[in-house]
CSV table of C-alpha atoms in Angstrom, one decimal:
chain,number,residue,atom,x,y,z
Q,1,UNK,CA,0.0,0.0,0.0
Q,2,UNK,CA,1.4,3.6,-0.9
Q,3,UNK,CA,0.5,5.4,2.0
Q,4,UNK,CA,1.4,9.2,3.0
Q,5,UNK,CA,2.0,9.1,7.0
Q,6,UNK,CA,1.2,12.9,8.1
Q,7,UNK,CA,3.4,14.9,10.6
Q,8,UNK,CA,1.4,13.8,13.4
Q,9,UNK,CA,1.7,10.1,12.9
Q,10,UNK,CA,4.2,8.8,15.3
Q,11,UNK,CA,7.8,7.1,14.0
Q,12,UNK,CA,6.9,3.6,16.0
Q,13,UNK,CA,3.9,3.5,13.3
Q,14,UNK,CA,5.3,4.6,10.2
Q,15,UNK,CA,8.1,1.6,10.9
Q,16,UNK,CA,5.5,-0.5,11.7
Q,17,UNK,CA,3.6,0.0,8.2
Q,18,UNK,CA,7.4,0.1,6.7
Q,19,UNK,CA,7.9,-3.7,8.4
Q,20,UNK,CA,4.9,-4.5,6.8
Q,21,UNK,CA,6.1,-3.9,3.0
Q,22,UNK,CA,3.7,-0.6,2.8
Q,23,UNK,CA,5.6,2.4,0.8
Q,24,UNK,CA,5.4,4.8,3.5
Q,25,UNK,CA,6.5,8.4,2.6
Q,26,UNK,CA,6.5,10.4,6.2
Q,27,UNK,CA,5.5,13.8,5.9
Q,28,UNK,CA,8.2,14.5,8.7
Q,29,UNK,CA,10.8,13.4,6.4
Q,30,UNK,CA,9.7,14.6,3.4
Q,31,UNK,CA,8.5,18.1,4.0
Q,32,UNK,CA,8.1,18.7,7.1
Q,33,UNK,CA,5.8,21.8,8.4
Q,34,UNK,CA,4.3,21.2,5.0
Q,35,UNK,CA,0.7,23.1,4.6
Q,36,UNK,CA,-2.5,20.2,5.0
Q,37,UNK,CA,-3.2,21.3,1.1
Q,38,UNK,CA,0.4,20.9,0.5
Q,39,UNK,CA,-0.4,17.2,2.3
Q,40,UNK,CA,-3.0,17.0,0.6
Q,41,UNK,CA,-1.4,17.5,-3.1
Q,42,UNK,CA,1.5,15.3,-2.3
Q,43,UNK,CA,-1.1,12.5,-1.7
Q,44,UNK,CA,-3.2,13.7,-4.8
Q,45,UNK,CA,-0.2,13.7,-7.3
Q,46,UNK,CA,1.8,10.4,-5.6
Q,47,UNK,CA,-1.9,8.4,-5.6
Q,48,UNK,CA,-1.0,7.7,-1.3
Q,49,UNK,CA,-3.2,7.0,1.3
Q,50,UNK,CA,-3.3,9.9,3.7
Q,51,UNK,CA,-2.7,8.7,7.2
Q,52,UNK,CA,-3.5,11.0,9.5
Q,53,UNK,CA,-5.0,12.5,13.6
Q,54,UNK,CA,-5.7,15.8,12.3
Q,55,UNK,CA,-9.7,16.4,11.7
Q,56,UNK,CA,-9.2,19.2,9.3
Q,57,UNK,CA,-8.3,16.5,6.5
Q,58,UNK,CA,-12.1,16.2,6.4
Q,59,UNK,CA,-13.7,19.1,5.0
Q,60,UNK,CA,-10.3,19.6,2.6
Q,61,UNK,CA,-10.3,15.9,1.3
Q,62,UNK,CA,-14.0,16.9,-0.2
Q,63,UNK,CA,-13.1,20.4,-1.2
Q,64,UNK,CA,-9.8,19.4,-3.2
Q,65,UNK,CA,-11.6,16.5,-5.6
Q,66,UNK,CA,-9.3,13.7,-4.9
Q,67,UNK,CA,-8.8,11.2,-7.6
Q,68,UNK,CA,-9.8,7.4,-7.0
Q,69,UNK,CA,-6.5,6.5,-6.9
Q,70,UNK,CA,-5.9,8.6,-3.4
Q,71,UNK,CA,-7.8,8.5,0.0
Q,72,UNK,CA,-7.4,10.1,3.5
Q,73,UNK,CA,-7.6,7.8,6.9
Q,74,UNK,CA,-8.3,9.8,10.0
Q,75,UNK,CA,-7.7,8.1,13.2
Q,76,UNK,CA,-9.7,8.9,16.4
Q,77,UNK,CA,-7.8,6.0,18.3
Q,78,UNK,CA,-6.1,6.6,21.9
Q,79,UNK,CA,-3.7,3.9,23.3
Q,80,UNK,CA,-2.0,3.4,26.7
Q,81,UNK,CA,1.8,2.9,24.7
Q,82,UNK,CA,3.0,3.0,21.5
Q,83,UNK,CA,2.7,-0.5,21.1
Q,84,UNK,CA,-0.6,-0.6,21.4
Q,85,UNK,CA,-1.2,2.3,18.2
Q,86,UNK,CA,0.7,0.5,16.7
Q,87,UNK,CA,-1.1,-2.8,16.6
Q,88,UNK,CA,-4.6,-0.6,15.9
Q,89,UNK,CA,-3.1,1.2,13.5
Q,90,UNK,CA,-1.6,-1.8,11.1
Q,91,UNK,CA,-4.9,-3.9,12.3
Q,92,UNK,CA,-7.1,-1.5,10.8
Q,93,UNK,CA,-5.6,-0.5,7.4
Q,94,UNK,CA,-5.4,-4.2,7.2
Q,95,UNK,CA,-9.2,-4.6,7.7
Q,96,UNK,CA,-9.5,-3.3,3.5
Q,97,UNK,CA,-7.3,-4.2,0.4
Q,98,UNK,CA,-7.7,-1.0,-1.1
Q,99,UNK,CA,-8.8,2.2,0.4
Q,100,UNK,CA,-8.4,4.4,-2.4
Q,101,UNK,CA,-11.2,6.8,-3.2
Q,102,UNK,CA,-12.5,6.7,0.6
Q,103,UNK,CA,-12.5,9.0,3.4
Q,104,UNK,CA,-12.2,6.8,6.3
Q,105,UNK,CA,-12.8,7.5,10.5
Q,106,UNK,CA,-11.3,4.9,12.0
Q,107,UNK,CA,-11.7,4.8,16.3
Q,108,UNK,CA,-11.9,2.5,18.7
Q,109,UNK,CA,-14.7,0.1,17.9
Q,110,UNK,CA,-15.6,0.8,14.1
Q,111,UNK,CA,-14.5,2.2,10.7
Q,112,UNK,CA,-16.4,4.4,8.9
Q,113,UNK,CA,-15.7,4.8,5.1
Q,114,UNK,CA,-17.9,7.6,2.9
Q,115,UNK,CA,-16.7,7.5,-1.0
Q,116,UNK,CA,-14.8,10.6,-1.9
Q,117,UNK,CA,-16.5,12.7,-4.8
């Protein structure tokens, strides 16, 4: 899975998805204090999944037309240790092969996927 790993997204996880053969291009690394439309673009133009904690991606992922071939995951998922986000985090991209064209609330019990436009 290409996937686009936000500033926010902790360096246990993005190893995590890295260990799991998932492209992961970390926003931190790449461009870090990068704009969310600048985020957003990168994800757009690359075709990555947007991983991401920050609720803002939201209302942008439906204002900037996103192709099919690009999607935004937000989490809303606490855990105890980094261990533990971890395990959620690869658990739950794993729960779809592809997650392209979807905007996608994933939290504690449930995901919640809406099509992108």
């Amino acid at each position: 899975m290409r996937i686009l790993a936000d500033e926010n997204i902790p360096l246990r996880v993005v190893a995590a998805l890295r260990d799991r053969g998932n492209d992961v291009l970390w926003v931190r690394e790449h461009s870090p204090g990068a704009t969310d439309r600048a985020v957003l673009e990168t994800a757009k133009v690359q075709e990555r999944i947007l991983l991401t904690f920050d609720k803002d991606f939201g209302e942008l992922a439906f204002r900037a037309n996103l192709p099919h071939t690009a999607g935004i995951v937000l989490l809303r998922l606490s855990a105890a240790t980094p261990e533990l986000l971890c395990r959620r985090v690869v658990g739950a991209l794993e729960r779809l092969d592809d997650w392209a064209g979807l905007f996608a609330v994933v939290d504690e019990t449930r995901i919640r996927t809406h099509g992108l436009p």
